[in-house]
Amino acid sequence: MNALGLLRDVKELKRLKSELKKEKREKFVSVCGDTGCSVWDSKKVDEVFRRVLEEKGLSEEIPVKSTGCLGFCECGPVVIVFPEEIFYQKVNEEDVEEIVEETVVKGKVVERLLYHDPREDKKIVKASDIPFYKKQVRNLLGDNWLIDPGSIVDYFSREGYAAAAKAFTEMSPEEVINEIKEARLRGRGGAGFPTGVKWEECFTKNVENKYIICNADEGDPGAFMDRSILEGNPHSVLEGMMIGGYATGSNHGIVYIREEYPTALEKVKNAILKARETGMLGENILNSGFDFDITVSVGAGAFVCGETSALVNSIEGKVGEPRQKPPHLAEKGLYGKPTVVNNVETLANVPRIIRWGAEEFARAGSKNSGGTKIFSLVGKIRNTGLVEVPLGLPLREIIYEIGGGIKGGGHLKAVQTGGPSGGCLPGYMLDIPTDFEELDAAGSMMGSGGMIVMDYGTCMVEFSRYFLSFLSGESCGKCFSCREGIYRMLEIVEEVAAGTATLSHLDLLEELGEMVKNTTMCGLGKTSANPVLSTLKFFKGEYLAHIMENRCPAGVCRALVTVFINQELCSGCGVCRKKCPEEAITGEKKEPHYIEKALCSKCGICIESCPEEAITRA
Amino acid sequence: MKTFCHCNNHYGLENSSIILFMQNIQRNCGYLPEDELKRLADNTGTPLMDIYSIATFYKSFKLEPQGEHTITVCTGTACHLRGSGEVFEEMAAVLGVGSGGGTSEDGKYTLEKVNCLGACALAPLIVIDGHYHGNVTPGKAREMIEEHYK
Ligand SMILES: Cc1cc2nc3c(=O)[nH]c(=O)nc-3n(C[C@H](O)[C@H](O)[C@H](O)COP(=O)(O)O)c2cc1C
Ligand code: FES
């Protein structure tokens, strides 16, 4: 394929696509180049693949694609060989030669690198046969393993920018809005507001300059769906923004991206430049008469800037404090102009709706919301990674059938959705469908898609302390009740964790929670008590154990636990004695050792170093 | 390329604002030196007070010089559940910095926290000078620093 020129109209776009179809290569190798796999040196694997193929004179015929997240981070670095879709896990540099020799050249499978399914006790060859992938509906993430995010050609060959062309030349803005409404698309950023309604509100404002902003602040700590979309398929987000711009009547899009995501930022910038070069951004796009351009704005590390009005302030170069609403952003947003803010995943869904039609899109999903949702499944789960499922799938299926159950064979205690704004649900509520209303009713929320699984080694008091300390650090301080209320809740929970609280503290905690919820301005404060209130509701016993018995049932809260060596299991090897930074461990060689309580800081280094697993914290 | 925004508040790819200028200063100097901020205030006509309120509001801005090496420990939810708190404490103890992080006395290391780096599957995660390390334990963390110090 030669360098791409400017595509002047829809005809030229169609011609390019049919050319690409002819040139299409069935054979290629995808190496995950996402931040996750790159921790395991996937970049080296990628380099070696290119070198080996080059040496064998195959590099023209069999391209290597450095892709975005393939989802199954647990098995990284992941390599998939096409067209057979052979899935290799934990690949390192030394394996590459063999993969090329055996699989790419001879079409044989390298058994040793295949995924082993622990349940059926067998090896699986094809990626889509792996239980982790089988149950998913990968509308958004599915393209990740087929395209190189740095290449606009790859995106074109996957029907890229066809939706924008269709919208600009065959549909009116009203028709686009209607299609989005009929698809029952709801915002994936947290609140679940119907996207079509939001766009319509902005469309009806008869004002010259309007803005559409892509919220890529992804503040929920422990979630990385948006990063993966931006790194794996940035053009799908840009196309969604263009269509959103067309539907709302705005000509300027801004991607607000957090600075902790340097790779995503680079990929987005590159994608914008490519889109400008090919005329997908600019004036009179595809001769439709519609002008649109996108710029980026980089955050500076503040969770509250994910809130729409704080985000707008931040883009304007101000302190990121939320604004009083009304006026809503659709009336008075960025630089005082009507503005729409949408989440990354919401926008990535838009091209599909236009291309497939609302009905087809909403075939996956529940009564109230159409399409799929990506969850970042983390914590004490066997298959950590990104999973994309139809909205409404019960939590149990996500955790057990896709996630493979609890890591280490333990039992599930709770699952937390919605990040710092969400709640913890106990194991017996796992049959709840993952739907905005259902999760809200149960005392949690959908949030942006973080899903954290906990086993009995997690202390719920400590867990709510964690979120409170996060939120008290992130509260912008504008509302007194948020600034002081969260801090007071944190103090109380810290007392519970230290074993110094009394029963009346719990009543106060509940009262404070309700007060903060009702008297703060933005979503941060309004939802800040959710983690505490939900754990108090479902796991009150644990709070009581801390208060009444001075006991942390999970063995986590430092003040209430001791570290000790099981004298029967200890072989006296002395590893722990050498490792202990406090010199708190004594014992003769080959004799059971013991820990001097007064010196022990309970750091746990001895626990991880003991080859006999003889040391516990309880 | 012409852009269609009335505010013209951006050039090329990036939206320009006082925050962007401050990010550029920090990229060049490693932190925000007082002189530079004063100059920025003069050049842009922004009151120095506003610049400081931005510098102290956003967590990524630093008003102190940083150590030669930066160690970032992720304290996001996934990392926290898998023991990043202990990793951080251990690092702080080895480097002799306070429980909130900071720069070691010899100016060699700066220890800081971050809320999620988006690679939660590898929790707990630390970054040393831009290199990611996954599945870290307090013991491994101690070894890494001791190795570095040699
Ligand atoms: C404190 C706070 C943080 C938020 N952080 C994010 C975020 O990081 N990313 C996001 O897309 N939405 C975030 N939201 C939700 C946004 O305010 C908003 O609902 C969303 O971006 C709208 O897009 P959507 O309709 O496509 O979901 C946050 C909300 C609050 C109150
Ligand atoms: S919580 Fe540490 S990388 Fe996400």
mmCIF file with all atom_site columns, C-alpha atoms in Angstrom, chain A residues 35-36 39-40 73 209 211 221-224 227 251-252 254 258-261 269 272-273 276 281-283 291-293 295-302 304-305 314-320 335 337 378-380 384 407 452-454 458 462-463 465-467 470 474 476 558 579 581 603 605 608 617, chain B residues 1-20 23 26-27 50 53-55 57-62 74-82 84-87 89-90 93 114-122 125-126 132-143:
data_model
loop_
_atom_site.group_PDB
_atom_site.id
_atom_site.type_symbol
_atom_site.label_atom_id
_atom_site.label_alt_id
_atom_site.label_comp_id
_atom_site.label_asym_id
_atom_site.label_entity_id
_atom_site.label_seq_id
_atom_site.pdbx_PDB_ins_code
_atom_site.Cartn_x
_atom_site.Cartn_y
_atom_site.Cartn_z
_atom_site.occupancy
_atom_site.B_iso_or_equiv
_atom_site.pdbx_formal_charge
_atom_site.auth_seq_id
_atom_site.auth_comp_id
_atom_site.auth_asym_id
_atom_site.auth_atom_id
_atom_site.pdbx_PDB_model_num
ATOM 1   C CA . THR A 1 35  ? 1.053   -1.151  28.581 1.00 0.00 ? 35  THR A CA 1
ATOM 2   C CA . GLY A 1 36  ? 0.056   -4.329  30.439 1.00 0.00 ? 36  GLY A CA 1
ATOM 3   C CA . VAL A 1 39  ? 5.609   -4.843  31.525 1.00 0.00 ? 39  VAL A CA 1
ATOM 4   C CA . TRP A 1 40  ? 6.494   -8.396  30.541 1.00 0.00 ? 40  TRP A CA 1
ATOM 5   C CA . CYS A 1 73  ? -3.555  -9.692  30.678 1.00 0.00 ? 73  CYS A CA 1
ATOM 6   C CA . ASN A 1 209 ? -19.541 27.537  18.378 1.00 0.00 ? 209 ASN A CA 1
ATOM 7   C CA . TYR A 1 211 ? -17.762 21.696  21.594 1.00 0.00 ? 211 TYR A CA 1
ATOM 8   C CA . PRO A 1 221 ? -8.251  3.613   40.250 1.00 0.00 ? 221 PRO A CA 1
ATOM 9   C CA . GLY A 1 222 ? -8.239  -0.016  39.209 1.00 0.00 ? 222 GLY A CA 1
ATOM 10  C CA . ALA A 1 223 ? -9.884  0.330   35.817 1.00 0.00 ? 223 ALA A CA 1
ATOM 11  C CA . PHE A 1 224 ? -8.335  0.590   32.378 1.00 0.00 ? 224 PHE A CA 1
ATOM 12  C CA . ARG A 1 227 ? -6.953  3.352   28.117 1.00 0.00 ? 227 ARG A CA 1
ATOM 13  C CA . ASN A 1 251 ? -16.919 21.608  14.744 1.00 0.00 ? 251 ASN A CA 1
ATOM 14  C CA . HIS A 1 252 ? -14.344 21.213  17.429 1.00 0.00 ? 252 HIS A CA 1
ATOM 15  C CA . ILE A 1 254 ? -11.234 17.874  22.400 1.00 0.00 ? 254 ILE A CA 1
ATOM 16  C CA . ARG A 1 258 ? -4.963  11.946  31.882 1.00 0.00 ? 258 ARG A CA 1
ATOM 17  C CA . GLU A 1 259 ? -1.239  12.315  31.991 1.00 0.00 ? 259 GLU A CA 1
ATOM 18  C CA . GLU A 1 260 ? -0.701  8.926   33.618 1.00 0.00 ? 260 GLU A CA 1
ATOM 19  C CA . TYR A 1 261 ? -1.415  7.423   30.192 1.00 0.00 ? 261 TYR A CA 1
ATOM 20  C CA . LYS A 1 269 ? -2.080  12.289  18.734 1.00 0.00 ? 269 LYS A CA 1
ATOM 21  C CA . ILE A 1 272 ? -5.398  12.666  14.810 1.00 0.00 ? 272 ILE A CA 1
ATOM 22  C CA . LEU A 1 273 ? -2.496  13.491  12.514 1.00 0.00 ? 273 LEU A CA 1
ATOM 23  C CA . ARG A 1 276 ? -6.015  15.000  9.159  1.00 0.00 ? 276 ARG A CA 1
ATOM 24  C CA . LEU A 1 281 ? -10.584 15.620  9.887  1.00 0.00 ? 281 LEU A CA 1
ATOM 25  C CA . GLY A 1 282 ? -10.505 19.086  8.445  1.00 0.00 ? 282 GLY A CA 1
ATOM 26  C CA . GLU A 1 283 ? -12.687 21.217  6.246  1.00 0.00 ? 283 GLU A CA 1
ATOM 27  C CA . ASP A 1 291 ? -15.904 20.739  9.060  1.00 0.00 ? 291 ASP A CA 1
ATOM 28  C CA . PHE A 1 292 ? -14.461 19.101  12.121 1.00 0.00 ? 292 PHE A CA 1
ATOM 29  C CA . ASP A 1 293 ? -11.142 19.028  13.916 1.00 0.00 ? 293 ASP A CA 1
ATOM 30  C CA . THR A 1 295 ? -7.229  18.651  19.613 1.00 0.00 ? 295 THR A CA 1
ATOM 31  C CA . VAL A 1 296 ? -6.018  17.153  22.876 1.00 0.00 ? 296 VAL A CA 1
ATOM 32  C CA . SER A 1 297 ? -5.762  18.461  26.381 1.00 0.00 ? 297 SER A CA 1
ATOM 33  C CA . VAL A 1 298 ? -3.699  16.694  29.005 1.00 0.00 ? 298 VAL A CA 1
ATOM 34  C CA . GLY A 1 299 ? -4.873  16.442  32.606 1.00 0.00 ? 299 GLY A CA 1
ATOM 35  C CA . ALA A 1 300 ? -2.633  17.122  35.539 1.00 0.00 ? 300 ALA A CA 1
ATOM 36  C CA . GLY A 1 301 ? -3.632  14.475  38.007 1.00 0.00 ? 301 GLY A CA 1
ATOM 37  C CA . ALA A 1 302 ? -6.912  15.225  39.731 1.00 0.00 ? 302 ALA A CA 1
ATOM 38  C CA . VAL A 1 304 ? -12.405 15.310  40.297 1.00 0.00 ? 304 VAL A CA 1
ATOM 39  C CA . CYS A 1 305 ? -11.502 16.528  36.788 1.00 0.00 ? 305 CYS A CA 1
ATOM 40  C CA . SER A 1 314 ? -9.399  22.294  33.645 1.00 0.00 ? 314 SER A CA 1
ATOM 41  C CA . ILE A 1 315 ? -9.342  22.621  29.850 1.00 0.00 ? 315 ILE A CA 1
ATOM 42  C CA . GLU A 1 316 ? -9.813  26.361  30.272 1.00 0.00 ? 316 GLU A CA 1
ATOM 43  C CA . GLY A 1 317 ? -6.676  26.353  32.400 1.00 0.00 ? 317 GLY A CA 1
ATOM 44  C CA . LYS A 1 318 ? -8.360  26.847  35.726 1.00 0.00 ? 318 LYS A CA 1
ATOM 45  C CA . VAL A 1 319 ? -8.401  24.954  38.974 1.00 0.00 ? 319 VAL A CA 1
ATOM 46  C CA . GLY A 1 320 ? -10.501 21.844  38.369 1.00 0.00 ? 320 GLY A CA 1
ATOM 47  C CA . TYR A 1 335 ? -15.650 28.996  27.049 1.00 0.00 ? 335 TYR A CA 1
ATOM 48  C CA . LYS A 1 337 ? -20.472 27.628  24.691 1.00 0.00 ? 337 LYS A CA 1
ATOM 49  C CA . VAL A 1 378 ? -9.232  -7.306  38.814 1.00 0.00 ? 378 VAL A CA 1
ATOM 50  C CA . GLY A 1 379 ? -8.480  -8.276  42.387 1.00 0.00 ? 379 GLY A CA 1
ATOM 51  C CA . LYS A 1 380 ? -8.457  -11.858 43.668 1.00 0.00 ? 380 LYS A CA 1
ATOM 52  C CA . THR A 1 384 ? -7.579  -10.725 35.398 1.00 0.00 ? 384 THR A CA 1
ATOM 53  C CA . LYS A 1 407 ? -7.508  -16.942 42.491 1.00 0.00 ? 407 LYS A CA 1
ATOM 54  C CA . ILE A 1 452 ? -12.965 -5.708  41.884 1.00 0.00 ? 452 ILE A CA 1
ATOM 55  C CA . VAL A 1 453 ? -13.278 -9.180  43.280 1.00 0.00 ? 453 VAL A CA 1
ATOM 56  C CA . MET A 1 454 ? -12.431 -9.883  46.907 1.00 0.00 ? 454 MET A CA 1
ATOM 57  C CA . THR A 1 458 ? -9.773  -8.796  52.231 1.00 0.00 ? 458 THR A CA 1
ATOM 58  C CA . GLU A 1 462 ? -9.774  -1.622  55.533 1.00 0.00 ? 462 GLU A CA 1
ATOM 59  C CA . PHE A 1 463 ? -11.296 -1.532  52.050 1.00 0.00 ? 463 PHE A CA 1
ATOM 60  C CA . ARG A 1 465 ? -10.844 3.062   54.689 1.00 0.00 ? 465 ARG A CA 1
ATOM 61  C CA . TYR A 1 466 ? -8.929  2.884   51.426 1.00 0.00 ? 466 TYR A CA 1
ATOM 62  C CA . PHE A 1 467 ? -11.672 4.540   49.391 1.00 0.00 ? 467 PHE A CA 1
ATOM 63  C CA . PHE A 1 470 ? -8.596  8.233   48.333 1.00 0.00 ? 470 PHE A CA 1
ATOM 64  C CA . GLU A 1 474 ? -9.292  14.018  45.917 1.00 0.00 ? 474 GLU A CA 1
ATOM 65  C CA . CYS A 1 476 ? -11.551 19.605  45.687 1.00 0.00 ? 476 CYS A CA 1
ATOM 66  C CA . ARG A 1 558 ? -2.187  -4.046  61.420 1.00 0.00 ? 558 ARG A CA 1
ATOM 67  C CA . LYS A 1 579 ? 15.347  -10.893 55.469 1.00 0.00 ? 579 LYS A CA 1
ATOM 68  C CA . PRO A 1 581 ? 14.433  -5.525  58.263 1.00 0.00 ? 581 PRO A CA 1
ATOM 69  C CA . CYS A 1 603 ? 5.626   -5.684  57.233 1.00 0.00 ? 603 CYS A CA 1
ATOM 70  C CA . ILE A 1 605 ? 8.540   -9.675  54.265 1.00 0.00 ? 605 ILE A CA 1
ATOM 71  C CA . GLU A 1 608 ? 6.636   -13.894 51.424 1.00 0.00 ? 608 GLU A CA 1
ATOM 72  C CA . ARG A 1 617 ? -0.590  -13.025 59.920 1.00 0.00 ? 617 ARG A CA 1
ATOM 73  C CA . MET B 2 1   ? -4.197  23.218  8.925  1.00 0.00 ? 1   MET B CA 1
ATOM 74  C CA . LYS B 2 2   ? -6.817  25.787  9.736  1.00 0.00 ? 2   LYS B CA 1
ATOM 75  C CA . THR B 2 3   ? -8.954  25.114  12.747 1.00 0.00 ? 3   THR B CA 1
ATOM 76  C CA . PHE B 2 4   ? -12.505 26.203  13.182 1.00 0.00 ? 4   PHE B CA 1
ATOM 77  C CA . CYS B 2 5   ? -12.569 27.111  16.785 1.00 0.00 ? 5   CYS B CA 1
ATOM 78  C CA . HIS B 2 6   ? -13.455 30.702  17.542 1.00 0.00 ? 6   HIS B CA 1
ATOM 79  C CA . CYS B 2 7   ? -11.253 30.808  20.608 1.00 0.00 ? 7   CYS B CA 1
ATOM 80  C CA . ASN B 2 8   ? -8.115  29.818  18.706 1.00 0.00 ? 8   ASN B CA 1
ATOM 81  C CA . ASN B 2 9   ? -6.923  28.621  22.015 1.00 0.00 ? 9   ASN B CA 1
ATOM 82  C CA . HIS B 2 10  ? -4.830  25.862  20.650 1.00 0.00 ? 10  HIS B CA 1
ATOM 83  C CA . TYR B 2 11  ? -2.000  25.340  18.313 1.00 0.00 ? 11  TYR B CA 1
ATOM 84  C CA . GLY B 2 12  ? -1.246  22.217  16.347 1.00 0.00 ? 12  GLY B CA 1
ATOM 85  C CA . LEU B 2 13  ? -2.459  19.374  18.449 1.00 0.00 ? 13  LEU B CA 1
ATOM 86  C CA . GLU B 2 14  ? -2.620  20.646  21.968 1.00 0.00 ? 14  GLU B CA 1
ATOM 87  C CA . ASN B 2 15  ? -5.070  22.883  23.652 1.00 0.00 ? 15  ASN B CA 1
ATOM 88  C CA . SER B 2 16  ? -3.153  25.739  25.050 1.00 0.00 ? 16  SER B CA 1
ATOM 89  C CA . SER B 2 17  ? -3.761  27.067  28.498 1.00 0.00 ? 17  SER B CA 1
ATOM 90  C CA . ILE B 2 18  ? -1.725  28.077  31.472 1.00 0.00 ? 18  ILE B CA 1
ATOM 91  C CA . ILE B 2 19  ? -1.720  24.409  32.508 1.00 0.00 ? 19  ILE B CA 1
ATOM 92  C CA . LEU B 2 20  ? -0.027  23.376  29.281 1.00 0.00 ? 20  LEU B CA 1
ATOM 93  C CA . GLN B 2 23  ? 3.426   21.147  32.110 1.00 0.00 ? 23  GLN B CA 1
ATOM 94  C CA . GLN B 2 26  ? 7.933   20.888  34.473 1.00 0.00 ? 26  GLN B CA 1
ATOM 95  C CA . ARG B 2 27  ? 8.979   18.680  31.596 1.00 0.00 ? 27  ARG B CA 1
ATOM 96  C CA . ASP B 2 50  ? -3.678  31.945  40.394 1.00 0.00 ? 50  ASP B CA 1
ATOM 97  C CA . SER B 2 53  ? -3.387  27.776  43.178 1.00 0.00 ? 53  SER B CA 1
ATOM 98  C CA . ILE B 2 54  ? -3.210  25.678  40.008 1.00 0.00 ? 54  ILE B CA 1
ATOM 99  C CA . ALA B 2 55  ? 0.223   24.344  40.924 1.00 0.00 ? 55  ALA B CA 1
ATOM 100 C CA . PHE B 2 57  ? -4.351  21.883  43.136 1.00 0.00 ? 57  PHE B CA 1
ATOM 101 C CA . TYR B 2 58  ? -3.112  19.415  40.533 1.00 0.00 ? 58  TYR B CA 1
ATOM 102 C CA . LYS B 2 59  ? -1.177  16.521  41.924 1.00 0.00 ? 59  LYS B CA 1
ATOM 103 C CA . SER B 2 60  ? 1.277   16.160  39.090 1.00 0.00 ? 60  SER B CA 1
ATOM 104 C CA . PHE B 2 61  ? 2.849   19.587  39.664 1.00 0.00 ? 61  PHE B CA 1
ATOM 105 C CA . LYS B 2 62  ? 5.916   19.666  41.860 1.00 0.00 ? 62  LYS B CA 1
ATOM 106 C CA . CYS B 2 74  ? 0.726   2.531   42.222 1.00 0.00 ? 74  CYS B CA 1
ATOM 107 C CA . THR B 2 75  ? -1.766  2.733   45.054 1.00 0.00 ? 75  THR B CA 1
ATOM 108 C CA . GLY B 2 76  ? -4.856  2.213   42.906 1.00 0.00 ? 76  GLY B CA 1
ATOM 109 C CA . THR B 2 77  ? -7.512  -0.190  44.098 1.00 0.00 ? 77  THR B CA 1
ATOM 110 C CA . ALA B 2 78  ? -6.211  -3.287  42.353 1.00 0.00 ? 78  ALA B CA 1
ATOM 111 C CA . CYS B 2 79  ? -2.664  -2.660  43.535 1.00 0.00 ? 79  CYS B CA 1
ATOM 112 C CA . HIS B 2 80  ? -3.830  -1.805  47.025 1.00 0.00 ? 80  HIS B CA 1
ATOM 113 C CA . LEU B 2 81  ? -5.686  -5.099  47.343 1.00 0.00 ? 81  LEU B CA 1
ATOM 114 C CA . ARG B 2 82  ? -2.573  -6.961  46.387 1.00 0.00 ? 82  ARG B CA 1
ATOM 115 C CA . SER B 2 84  ? 0.947   -1.999  47.368 1.00 0.00 ? 84  SER B CA 1
ATOM 116 C CA . GLY B 2 85  ? 0.580   -0.261  50.732 1.00 0.00 ? 85  GLY B CA 1
ATOM 117 C CA . GLU B 2 86  ? 3.207   -2.562  52.224 1.00 0.00 ? 86  GLU B CA 1
ATOM 118 C CA . VAL B 2 87  ? 5.444   -2.096  49.187 1.00 0.00 ? 87  VAL B CA 1
ATOM 119 C CA . GLU B 2 89  ? 6.019   1.515   53.316 1.00 0.00 ? 89  GLU B CA 1
ATOM 120 C CA . GLU B 2 90  ? 8.975   -0.698  52.715 1.00 0.00 ? 90  GLU B CA 1
ATOM 121 C CA . ALA B 2 93  ? 11.664  2.868   55.112 1.00 0.00 ? 93  ALA B CA 1
ATOM 122 C CA . VAL B 2 114 ? -0.001  7.344   41.834 1.00 0.00 ? 114 VAL B CA 1
ATOM 123 C CA . ASN B 2 115 ? -3.643  6.320   41.490 1.00 0.00 ? 115 ASN B CA 1
ATOM 124 C CA . CYS B 2 116 ? -3.630  3.571   38.909 1.00 0.00 ? 116 CYS B CA 1
ATOM 125 C CA . LEU B 2 117 ? -1.380  3.272   35.904 1.00 0.00 ? 117 LEU B CA 1
ATOM 126 C CA . GLY B 2 118 ? -3.893  1.213   33.995 1.00 0.00 ? 118 GLY B CA 1
ATOM 127 C CA . ALA B 2 119 ? -2.018  -2.071  34.126 1.00 0.00 ? 119 ALA B CA 1
ATOM 128 C CA . CYS B 2 120 ? -3.986  -3.414  37.053 1.00 0.00 ? 120 CYS B CA 1
ATOM 129 C CA . ALA B 2 121 ? -3.659  -7.038  35.968 1.00 0.00 ? 121 ALA B CA 1
ATOM 130 C CA . LEU B 2 122 ? -0.021  -6.902  37.053 1.00 0.00 ? 122 LEU B CA 1
ATOM 131 C CA . LEU B 2 125 ? 2.930   -2.196  40.087 1.00 0.00 ? 125 LEU B CA 1
ATOM 132 C CA . ILE B 2 126 ? 5.862   0.162   40.491 1.00 0.00 ? 126 ILE B CA 1
ATOM 133 C CA . TYR B 2 132 ? 7.216   -0.750  34.782 1.00 0.00 ? 132 TYR B CA 1
ATOM 134 C CA . HIS B 2 133 ? 7.669   -3.650  37.196 1.00 0.00 ? 133 HIS B CA 1
ATOM 135 C CA . GLY B 2 134 ? 4.729   -5.921  37.950 1.00 0.00 ? 134 GLY B CA 1
ATOM 136 C CA . ASN B 2 135 ? 3.836   -8.300  40.807 1.00 0.00 ? 135 ASN B CA 1
ATOM 137 C CA . VAL B 2 136 ? 6.147   -6.533  43.248 1.00 0.00 ? 136 VAL B CA 1
ATOM 138 C CA . THR B 2 137 ? 6.357   -7.572  46.902 1.00 0.00 ? 137 THR B CA 1
ATOM 139 C CA . PRO B 2 138 ? 7.916   -5.631  49.803 1.00 0.00 ? 138 PRO B CA 1
ATOM 140 C CA . GLY B 2 139 ? 10.900  -7.972  49.709 1.00 0.00 ? 139 GLY B CA 1
ATOM 141 C CA . LYS B 2 140 ? 11.421  -7.548  45.967 1.00 0.00 ? 140 LYS B CA 1
ATOM 142 C CA . ALA B 2 141 ? 11.056  -3.795  46.320 1.00 0.00 ? 141 ALA B CA 1
ATOM 143 C CA . ARG B 2 142 ? 13.788  -3.697  48.952 1.00 0.00 ? 142 ARG B CA 1
ATOM 144 C CA . GLU B 2 143 ? 16.050  -5.800  46.767 1.00 0.00 ? 143 GLU B CA 1
#
